[in-house]
Coordinates of C-alpha atoms in Angstrom, one line a residue:
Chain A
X1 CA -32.9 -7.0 19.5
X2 CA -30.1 -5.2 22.0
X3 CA -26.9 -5.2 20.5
X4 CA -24.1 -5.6 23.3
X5 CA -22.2 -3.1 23.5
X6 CA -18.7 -4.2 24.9
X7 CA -16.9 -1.1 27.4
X8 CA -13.7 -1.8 26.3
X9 CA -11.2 -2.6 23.2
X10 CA -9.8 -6.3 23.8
X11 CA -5.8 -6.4 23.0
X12 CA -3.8 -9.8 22.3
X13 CA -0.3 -9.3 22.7
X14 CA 2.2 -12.6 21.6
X15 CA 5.4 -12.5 22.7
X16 CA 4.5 -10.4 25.3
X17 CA 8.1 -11.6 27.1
X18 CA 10.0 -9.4 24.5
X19 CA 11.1 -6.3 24.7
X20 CA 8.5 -4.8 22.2
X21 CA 6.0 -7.2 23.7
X22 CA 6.2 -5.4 26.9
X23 CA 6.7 -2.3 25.6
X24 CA 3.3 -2.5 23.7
X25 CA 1.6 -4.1 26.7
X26 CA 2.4 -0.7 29.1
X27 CA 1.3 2.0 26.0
X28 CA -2.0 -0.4 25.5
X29 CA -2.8 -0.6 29.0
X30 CA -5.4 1.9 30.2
X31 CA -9.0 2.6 30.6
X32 CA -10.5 1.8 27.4
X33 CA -8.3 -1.3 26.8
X34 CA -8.3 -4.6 27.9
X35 CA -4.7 -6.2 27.5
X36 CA -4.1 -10.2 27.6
X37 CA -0.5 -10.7 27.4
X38 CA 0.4 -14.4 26.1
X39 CA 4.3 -15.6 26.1
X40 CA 5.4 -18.2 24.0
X41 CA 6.5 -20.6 26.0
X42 CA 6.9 -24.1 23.8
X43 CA 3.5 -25.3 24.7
X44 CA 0.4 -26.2 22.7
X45 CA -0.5 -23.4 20.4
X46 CA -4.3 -24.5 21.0
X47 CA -4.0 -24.3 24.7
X48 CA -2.3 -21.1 23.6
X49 CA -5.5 -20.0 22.1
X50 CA -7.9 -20.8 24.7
X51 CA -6.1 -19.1 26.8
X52 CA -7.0 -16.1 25.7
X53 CA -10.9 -16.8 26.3
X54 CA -13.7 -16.7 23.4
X55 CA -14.6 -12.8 24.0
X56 CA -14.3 -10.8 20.7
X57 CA -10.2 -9.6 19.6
X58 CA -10.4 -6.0 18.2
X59 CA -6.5 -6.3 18.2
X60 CA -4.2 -9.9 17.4
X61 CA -0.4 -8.2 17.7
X62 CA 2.2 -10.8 17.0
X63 CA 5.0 -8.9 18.8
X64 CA 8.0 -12.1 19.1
X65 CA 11.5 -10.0 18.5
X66 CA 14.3 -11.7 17.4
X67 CA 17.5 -11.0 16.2
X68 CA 19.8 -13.4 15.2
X69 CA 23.9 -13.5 14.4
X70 CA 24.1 -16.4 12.1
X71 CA 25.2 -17.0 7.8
X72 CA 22.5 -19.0 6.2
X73 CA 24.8 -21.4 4.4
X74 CA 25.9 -22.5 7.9
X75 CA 22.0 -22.8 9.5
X76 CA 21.5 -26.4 10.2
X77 CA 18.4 -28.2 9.9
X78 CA 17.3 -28.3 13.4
X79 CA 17.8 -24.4 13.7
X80 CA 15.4 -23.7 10.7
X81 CA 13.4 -26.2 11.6
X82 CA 12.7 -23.9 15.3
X83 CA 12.4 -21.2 13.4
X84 CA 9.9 -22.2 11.2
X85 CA 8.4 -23.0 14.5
X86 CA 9.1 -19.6 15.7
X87 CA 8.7 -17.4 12.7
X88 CA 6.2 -18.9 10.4
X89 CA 4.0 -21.2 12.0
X90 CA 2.9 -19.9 15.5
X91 CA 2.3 -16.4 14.5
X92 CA 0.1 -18.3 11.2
X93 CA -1.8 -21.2 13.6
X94 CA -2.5 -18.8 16.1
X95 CA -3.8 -16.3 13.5
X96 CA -5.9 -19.0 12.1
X97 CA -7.3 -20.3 16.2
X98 CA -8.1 -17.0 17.1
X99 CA -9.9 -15.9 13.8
X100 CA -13.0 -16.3 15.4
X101 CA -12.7 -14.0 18.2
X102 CA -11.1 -11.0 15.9
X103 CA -14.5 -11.9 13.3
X104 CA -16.5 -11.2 15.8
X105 CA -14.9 -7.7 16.5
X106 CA -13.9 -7.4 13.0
X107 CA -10.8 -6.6 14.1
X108 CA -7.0 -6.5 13.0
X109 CA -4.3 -9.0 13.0
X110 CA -0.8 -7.3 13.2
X111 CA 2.7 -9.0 12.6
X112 CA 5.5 -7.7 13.4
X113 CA 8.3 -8.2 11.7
X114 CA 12.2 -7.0 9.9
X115 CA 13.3 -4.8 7.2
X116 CA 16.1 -7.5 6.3
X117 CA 13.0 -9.9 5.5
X118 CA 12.1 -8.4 2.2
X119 CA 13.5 -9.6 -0.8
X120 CA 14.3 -5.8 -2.2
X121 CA 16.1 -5.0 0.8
X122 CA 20.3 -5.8 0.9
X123 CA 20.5 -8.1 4.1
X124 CA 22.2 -6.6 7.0
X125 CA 25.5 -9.0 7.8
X126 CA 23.8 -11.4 10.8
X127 CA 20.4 -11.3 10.0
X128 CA 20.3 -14.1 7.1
X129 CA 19.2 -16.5 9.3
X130 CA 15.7 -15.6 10.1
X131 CA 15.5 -13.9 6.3
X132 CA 13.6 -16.8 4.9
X133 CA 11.2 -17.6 7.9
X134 CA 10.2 -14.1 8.5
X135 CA 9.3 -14.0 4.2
X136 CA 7.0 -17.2 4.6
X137 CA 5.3 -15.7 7.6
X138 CA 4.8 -12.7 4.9
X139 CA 3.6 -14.9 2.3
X140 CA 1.1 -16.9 4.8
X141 CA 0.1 -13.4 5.8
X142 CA -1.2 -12.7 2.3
X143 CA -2.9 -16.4 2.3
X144 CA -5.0 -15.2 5.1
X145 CA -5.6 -11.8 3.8
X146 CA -7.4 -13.5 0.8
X147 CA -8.7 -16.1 1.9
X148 CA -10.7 -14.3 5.2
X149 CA -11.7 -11.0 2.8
X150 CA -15.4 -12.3 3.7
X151 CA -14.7 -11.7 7.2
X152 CA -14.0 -8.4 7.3
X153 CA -10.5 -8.8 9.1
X154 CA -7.5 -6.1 9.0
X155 CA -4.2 -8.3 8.2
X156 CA -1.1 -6.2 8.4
X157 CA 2.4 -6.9 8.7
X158 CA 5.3 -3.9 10.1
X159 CA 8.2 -4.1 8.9
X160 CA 10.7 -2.8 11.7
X161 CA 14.3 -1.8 11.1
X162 CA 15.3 -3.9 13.8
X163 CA 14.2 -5.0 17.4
X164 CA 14.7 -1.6 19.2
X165 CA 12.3 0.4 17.3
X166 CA 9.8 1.4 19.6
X167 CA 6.1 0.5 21.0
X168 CA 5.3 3.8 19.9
X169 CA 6.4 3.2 16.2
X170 CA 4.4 0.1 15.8
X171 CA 1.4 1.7 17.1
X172 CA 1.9 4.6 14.7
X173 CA 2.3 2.3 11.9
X174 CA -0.5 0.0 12.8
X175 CA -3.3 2.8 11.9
X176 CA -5.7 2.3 9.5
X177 CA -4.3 4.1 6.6
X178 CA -5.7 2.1 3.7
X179 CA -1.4 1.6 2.6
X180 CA -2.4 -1.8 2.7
X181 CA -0.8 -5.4 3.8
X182 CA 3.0 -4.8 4.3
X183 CA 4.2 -1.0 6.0
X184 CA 7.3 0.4 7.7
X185 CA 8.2 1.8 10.3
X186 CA 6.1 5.0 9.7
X187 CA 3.2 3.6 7.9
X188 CA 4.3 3.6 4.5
X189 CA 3.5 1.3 2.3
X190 CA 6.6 -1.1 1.4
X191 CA 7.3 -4.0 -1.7
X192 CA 8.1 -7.6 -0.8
Chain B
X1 CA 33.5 -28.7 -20.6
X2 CA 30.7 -27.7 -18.9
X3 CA 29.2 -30.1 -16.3
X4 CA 25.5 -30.0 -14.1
X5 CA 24.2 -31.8 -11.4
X6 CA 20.8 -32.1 -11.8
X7 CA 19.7 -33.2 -7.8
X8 CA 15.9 -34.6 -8.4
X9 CA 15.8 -36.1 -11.6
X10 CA 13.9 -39.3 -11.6
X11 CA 10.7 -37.5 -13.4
X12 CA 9.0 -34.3 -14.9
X13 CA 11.2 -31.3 -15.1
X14 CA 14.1 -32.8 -13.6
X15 CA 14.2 -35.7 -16.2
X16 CA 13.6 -33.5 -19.0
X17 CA 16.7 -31.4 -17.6
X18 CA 19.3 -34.0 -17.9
X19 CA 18.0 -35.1 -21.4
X20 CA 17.9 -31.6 -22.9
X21 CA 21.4 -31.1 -21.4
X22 CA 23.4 -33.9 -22.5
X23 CA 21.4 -33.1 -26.3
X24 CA 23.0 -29.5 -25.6
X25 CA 26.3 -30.6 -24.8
X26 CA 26.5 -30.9 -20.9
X27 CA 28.4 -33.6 -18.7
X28 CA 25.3 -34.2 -16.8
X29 CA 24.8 -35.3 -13.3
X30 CA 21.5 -36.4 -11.8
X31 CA 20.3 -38.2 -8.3
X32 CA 17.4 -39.7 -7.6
X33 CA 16.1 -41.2 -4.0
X34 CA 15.8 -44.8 -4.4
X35 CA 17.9 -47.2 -6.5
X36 CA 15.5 -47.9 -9.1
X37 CA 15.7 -44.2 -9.8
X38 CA 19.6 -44.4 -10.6
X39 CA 19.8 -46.9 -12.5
X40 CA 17.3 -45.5 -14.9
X41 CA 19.5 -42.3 -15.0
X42 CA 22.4 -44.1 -15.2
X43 CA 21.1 -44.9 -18.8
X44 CA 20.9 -41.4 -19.5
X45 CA 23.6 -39.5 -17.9
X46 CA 26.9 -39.4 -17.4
X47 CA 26.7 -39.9 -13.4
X48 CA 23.9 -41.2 -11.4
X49 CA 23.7 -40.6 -7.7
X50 CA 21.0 -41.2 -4.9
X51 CA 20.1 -38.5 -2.4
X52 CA 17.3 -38.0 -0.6
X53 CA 17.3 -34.5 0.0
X54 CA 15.4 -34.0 3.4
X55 CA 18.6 -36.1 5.1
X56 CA 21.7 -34.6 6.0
X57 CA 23.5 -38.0 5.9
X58 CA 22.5 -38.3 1.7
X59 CA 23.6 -34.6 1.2
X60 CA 27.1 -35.8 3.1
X61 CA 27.6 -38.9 1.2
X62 CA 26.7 -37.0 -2.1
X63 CA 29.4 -34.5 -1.3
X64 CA 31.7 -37.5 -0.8
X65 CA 31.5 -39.0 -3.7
X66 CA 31.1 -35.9 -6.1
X67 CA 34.5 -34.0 -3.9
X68 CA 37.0 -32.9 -6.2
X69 CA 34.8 -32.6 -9.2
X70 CA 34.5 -29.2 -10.9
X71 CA 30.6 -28.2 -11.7
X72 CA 29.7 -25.2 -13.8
X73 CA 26.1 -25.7 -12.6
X74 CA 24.0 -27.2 -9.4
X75 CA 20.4 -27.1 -9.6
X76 CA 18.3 -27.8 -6.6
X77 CA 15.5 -29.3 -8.5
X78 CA 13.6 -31.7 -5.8
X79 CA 10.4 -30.2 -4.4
X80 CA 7.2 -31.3 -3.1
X81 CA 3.9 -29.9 -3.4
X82 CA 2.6 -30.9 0.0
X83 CA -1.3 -31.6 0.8
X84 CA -2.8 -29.2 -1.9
X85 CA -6.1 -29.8 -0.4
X86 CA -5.8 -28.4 3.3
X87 CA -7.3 -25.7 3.9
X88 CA -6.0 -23.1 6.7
X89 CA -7.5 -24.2 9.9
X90 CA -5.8 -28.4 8.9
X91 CA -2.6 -27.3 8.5
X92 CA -0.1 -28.8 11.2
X93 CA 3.2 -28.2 12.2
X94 CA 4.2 -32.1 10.9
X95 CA 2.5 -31.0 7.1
X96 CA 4.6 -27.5 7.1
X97 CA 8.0 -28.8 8.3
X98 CA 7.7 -31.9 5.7
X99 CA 6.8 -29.0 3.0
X100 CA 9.8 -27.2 4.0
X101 CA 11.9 -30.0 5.1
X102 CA 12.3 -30.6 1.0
X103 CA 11.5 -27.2 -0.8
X104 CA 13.7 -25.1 1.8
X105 CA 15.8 -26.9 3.7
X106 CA 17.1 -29.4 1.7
X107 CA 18.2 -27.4 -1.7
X108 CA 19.9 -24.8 0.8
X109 CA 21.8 -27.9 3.0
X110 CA 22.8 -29.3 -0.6
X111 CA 24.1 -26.2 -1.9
X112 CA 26.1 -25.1 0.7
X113 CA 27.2 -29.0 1.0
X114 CA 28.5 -28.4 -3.0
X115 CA 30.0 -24.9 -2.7
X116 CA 33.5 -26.3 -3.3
X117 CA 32.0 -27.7 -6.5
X118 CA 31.2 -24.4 -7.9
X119 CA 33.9 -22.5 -6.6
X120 CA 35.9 -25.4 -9.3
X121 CA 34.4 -24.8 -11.9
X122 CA 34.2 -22.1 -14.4
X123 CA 30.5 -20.7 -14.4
X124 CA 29.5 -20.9 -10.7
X125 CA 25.8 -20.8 -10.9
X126 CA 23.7 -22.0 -7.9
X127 CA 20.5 -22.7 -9.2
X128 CA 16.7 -23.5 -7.6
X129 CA 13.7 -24.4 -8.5
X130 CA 11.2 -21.6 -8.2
X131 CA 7.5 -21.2 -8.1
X132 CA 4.7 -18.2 -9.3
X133 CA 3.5 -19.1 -6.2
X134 CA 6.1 -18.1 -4.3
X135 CA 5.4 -14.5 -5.6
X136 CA 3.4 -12.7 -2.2
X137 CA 2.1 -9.5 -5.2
X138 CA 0.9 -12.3 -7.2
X139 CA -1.1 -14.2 -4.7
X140 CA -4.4 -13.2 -5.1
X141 CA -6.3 -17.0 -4.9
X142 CA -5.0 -18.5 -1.7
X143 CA -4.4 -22.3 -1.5
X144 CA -1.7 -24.4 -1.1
X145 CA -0.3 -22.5 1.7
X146 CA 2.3 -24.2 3.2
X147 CA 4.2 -24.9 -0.6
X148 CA 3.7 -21.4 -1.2
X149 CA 5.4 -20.6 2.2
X150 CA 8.5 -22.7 1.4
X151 CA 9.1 -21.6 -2.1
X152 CA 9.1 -17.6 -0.3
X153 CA 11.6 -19.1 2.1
X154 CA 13.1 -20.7 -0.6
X155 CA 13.5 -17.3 -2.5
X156 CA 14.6 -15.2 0.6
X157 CA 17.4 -18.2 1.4
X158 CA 18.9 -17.7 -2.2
X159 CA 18.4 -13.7 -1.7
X160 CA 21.1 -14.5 1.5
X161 CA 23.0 -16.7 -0.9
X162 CA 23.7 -14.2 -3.1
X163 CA 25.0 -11.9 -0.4
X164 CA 26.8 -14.2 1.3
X165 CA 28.7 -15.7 -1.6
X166 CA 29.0 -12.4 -3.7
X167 CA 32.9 -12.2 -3.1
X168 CA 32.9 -16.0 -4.2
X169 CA 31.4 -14.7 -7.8
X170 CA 28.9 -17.4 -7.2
X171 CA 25.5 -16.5 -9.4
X172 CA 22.7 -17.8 -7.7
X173 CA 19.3 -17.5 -9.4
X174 CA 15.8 -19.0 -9.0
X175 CA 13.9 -20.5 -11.7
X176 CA 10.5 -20.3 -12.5
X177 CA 9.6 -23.7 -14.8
X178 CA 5.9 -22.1 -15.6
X179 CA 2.1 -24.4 -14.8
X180 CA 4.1 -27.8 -16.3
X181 CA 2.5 -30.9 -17.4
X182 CA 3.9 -32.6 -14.3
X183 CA 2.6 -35.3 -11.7
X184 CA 2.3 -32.4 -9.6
X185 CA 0.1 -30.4 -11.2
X186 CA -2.0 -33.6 -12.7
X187 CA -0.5 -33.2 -15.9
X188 CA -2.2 -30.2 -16.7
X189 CA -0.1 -27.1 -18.3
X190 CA 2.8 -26.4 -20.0
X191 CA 4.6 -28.8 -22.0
X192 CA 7.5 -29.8 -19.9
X193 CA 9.8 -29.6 -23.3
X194 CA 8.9 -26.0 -23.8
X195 CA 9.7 -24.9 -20.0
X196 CA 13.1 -26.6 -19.9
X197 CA 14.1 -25.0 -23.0
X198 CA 13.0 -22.5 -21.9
X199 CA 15.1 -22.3 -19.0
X200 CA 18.5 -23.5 -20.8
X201 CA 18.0 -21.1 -22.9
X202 CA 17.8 -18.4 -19.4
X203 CA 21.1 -20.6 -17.8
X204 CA 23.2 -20.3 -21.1
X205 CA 22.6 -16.0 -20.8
X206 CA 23.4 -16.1 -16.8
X207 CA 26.1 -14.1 -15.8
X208 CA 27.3 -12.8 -12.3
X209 CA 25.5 -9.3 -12.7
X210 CA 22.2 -11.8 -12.7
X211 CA 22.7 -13.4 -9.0
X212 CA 19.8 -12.9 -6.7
X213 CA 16.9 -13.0 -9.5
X214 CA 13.9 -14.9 -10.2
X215 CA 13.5 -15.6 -13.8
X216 CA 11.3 -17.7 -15.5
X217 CA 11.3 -20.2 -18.4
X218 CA 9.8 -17.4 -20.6
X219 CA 13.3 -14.8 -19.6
X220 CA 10.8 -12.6 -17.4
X221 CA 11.6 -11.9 -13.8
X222 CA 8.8 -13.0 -10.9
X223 CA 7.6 -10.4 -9.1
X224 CA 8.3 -11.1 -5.8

């Protein structure tokens, strides 16, 4: 039997309309990689998915920056409930469409996300909002660390101090360094 | 004297909460969703009130009719388990928002709804039911994603809580009730007695030093 051997490392970028979407679009793009930037743009997640075609994922980056100015205790229910949208769910259902695809290249899913989210951390004034949706993206992030362990897939989660810390930092921290499910900026390993 | 509402108490934990508190001395408020619920409480506590949690219009008319009185203690008790069965690939958007709509949501829109309440009366704890599942270090079985997903959210909301209403003096704690004999879990567990004792007994030792914790029936913190 031949064994395919594929020419070039296939990169899914979400959120490729943020600033750190784009920024990790332009260090990605080169010879050896092939980039498919998806937006989120409010439509079907599954259409989302096809999108980005049934070839083998080495790389899933979840890369949707947001920084909001907002108290909790005044976040009405229609806000959280986009959030959740946002936050939690699309970066989980997309994870769980495109599984498949990053099997096959048993490759890594990467989600990017805040400091302020962790429960150890003293919130910064005006990030409370997204606090609690960014921490259920973490703890669906765990669910589908254990529950795809057979298929060899790389979950990790950055923590970023906030939105303008760099492309470069990400990939940095992104490296296989055995530190395990949640990291910071610079790779190290970090508590919920 | 020292007064509680008690919001979801028409059965298990929360039922077992207003009888262990009027035994222990409370002026004990309770709501339940439907009318059938209240009267039943209204048997057993010293105010009876329906809210459904997941509507904003309940949560308004609640605050209506409770304005003006003084509560040493809220406790967002109503929570639902959600579709324990679905595994990753069947969960929707419609089965996580209902999940969240009640776990998340709903205890944060009550308790902000009630902050007057506190800020009345003499203790000022802002209480919420909890989960082990809502520990992320602890999760090492999967399952029941989308209720473990809302109690984190859950968790990180009261975490904001704390900040945000640290120059109030408001003490806002999670609990952790233990695997109780509940219609949730199919009866299985922990007597429900033992866990709601356990629990006072963790309420009556809360003081303002303790606001932002997870704590469980048993006095240990969660991991989270």
């Amino acid at each position: 039997m031949v064994s395919e051997m594929r020419s070039k490392r296939r990169i899914v970028i979400v959120g490729a309309g943020s600033a750190l979407g784009r920024d990790l679009c332009q260090r990605y793009a080169n010879d050896t990689n092939e980039v498919i930037a998806i937006g989120l743009t409010g439509g079907r997640l599954e259409d989302v998915a096809a999108a980005c075609g049934d070839a083998p994922v080495d790389l899933l980056i979840f890369a949707d920056a947001l920084d909001m100015d907002a108290a909790i205790s005044t976040a009405g229910r229609a806000e959280m409930r986009d959030l959740l949208c946002r936050l939690t769910y699309a970066p989980f259902k997309l994870a769980a469409l495109l599984r498949p695809a990053v099997a096959a290249a048993r490759g890594s899913v990467l989600l990017c996300s805040r400091e302020t989210a962790l429960m150890q951390r003293e919130a910064v004034a005006g990030c409370f909002t997204d606090r609690p949706f960014r921490a259920a993206a973490h703890a669906l992030w765990k669910c589908l660390e254990v529950e795809w362990r057979g298929d060899d897939i790389r979950m990790m989660i950055v923590a970023l101090r906030d939105s303008s810390d760099g492309a470069s930092v990400m990939i940095e921290a992104g490296r296989d360094t055995g530190a395990g499910l949640l990291v910071d900026a610079g790779g190290a390993p970090l508590g919920w | 004297m020292k007064r509680i509402l008690i919001a979801g108490a028409s059965r298990g934990i929360g039922k077992e909460f207003v009888r262990q508190c009027r035994a222990a001395g409370w002026t004990v408020h309770a709501t339940a969703r439907d009318a059938e619920g209240c009267a039943a409480l209204a048997e057993q506590c010293d105010g009876a009130h329906r809210l459904d949690i997941t509507d904003d219009d309940s949560i308004r008319m609640l605050a209506e009719e409770l304005a003006g009185i003084p509560f040493d203690a809220i406790l967002a008790n109503a929570g639902i388990s959600g579709d324990q069965a679905l595994p990753v690939d069947d969960i929707g958007f419609d089965e996580m928002l209902r999940v969240f709509d009640t776990n998340m949501f709903g205890p944060l829109r009550l308790i902000t709804a009630l902050k007057a309440n506190l800020m009345a009366g003499d203790r000022r704890l802002a209480l919420a039911m909890s989960s082990l599942m809502s520990s992320i270090s602890s999760n090492d079985w999967g399952t029941q994603h989308a209720y473990r997903a809302s109690k984190t959210a859950l968790n990180a909301a009261w975490r904001s809580l704390h900040e945000e209403w640290a120059a109030d003096r408001i003490c806002c704690v999670l609990l952790r009730p233990g695997f109780v004999k509940t219609d949730m879990t199919g009866h299985q567990g922990l007597d429900v007695e033992i866990s709601v004792a356990g629990m006072l007994s963790v309420i009556a030792r809360l003081g303002l030093s303790d606001s932002g914790r997870l704590i469980g029936y048993d006095g240990e913190d969660v991991p989270w």
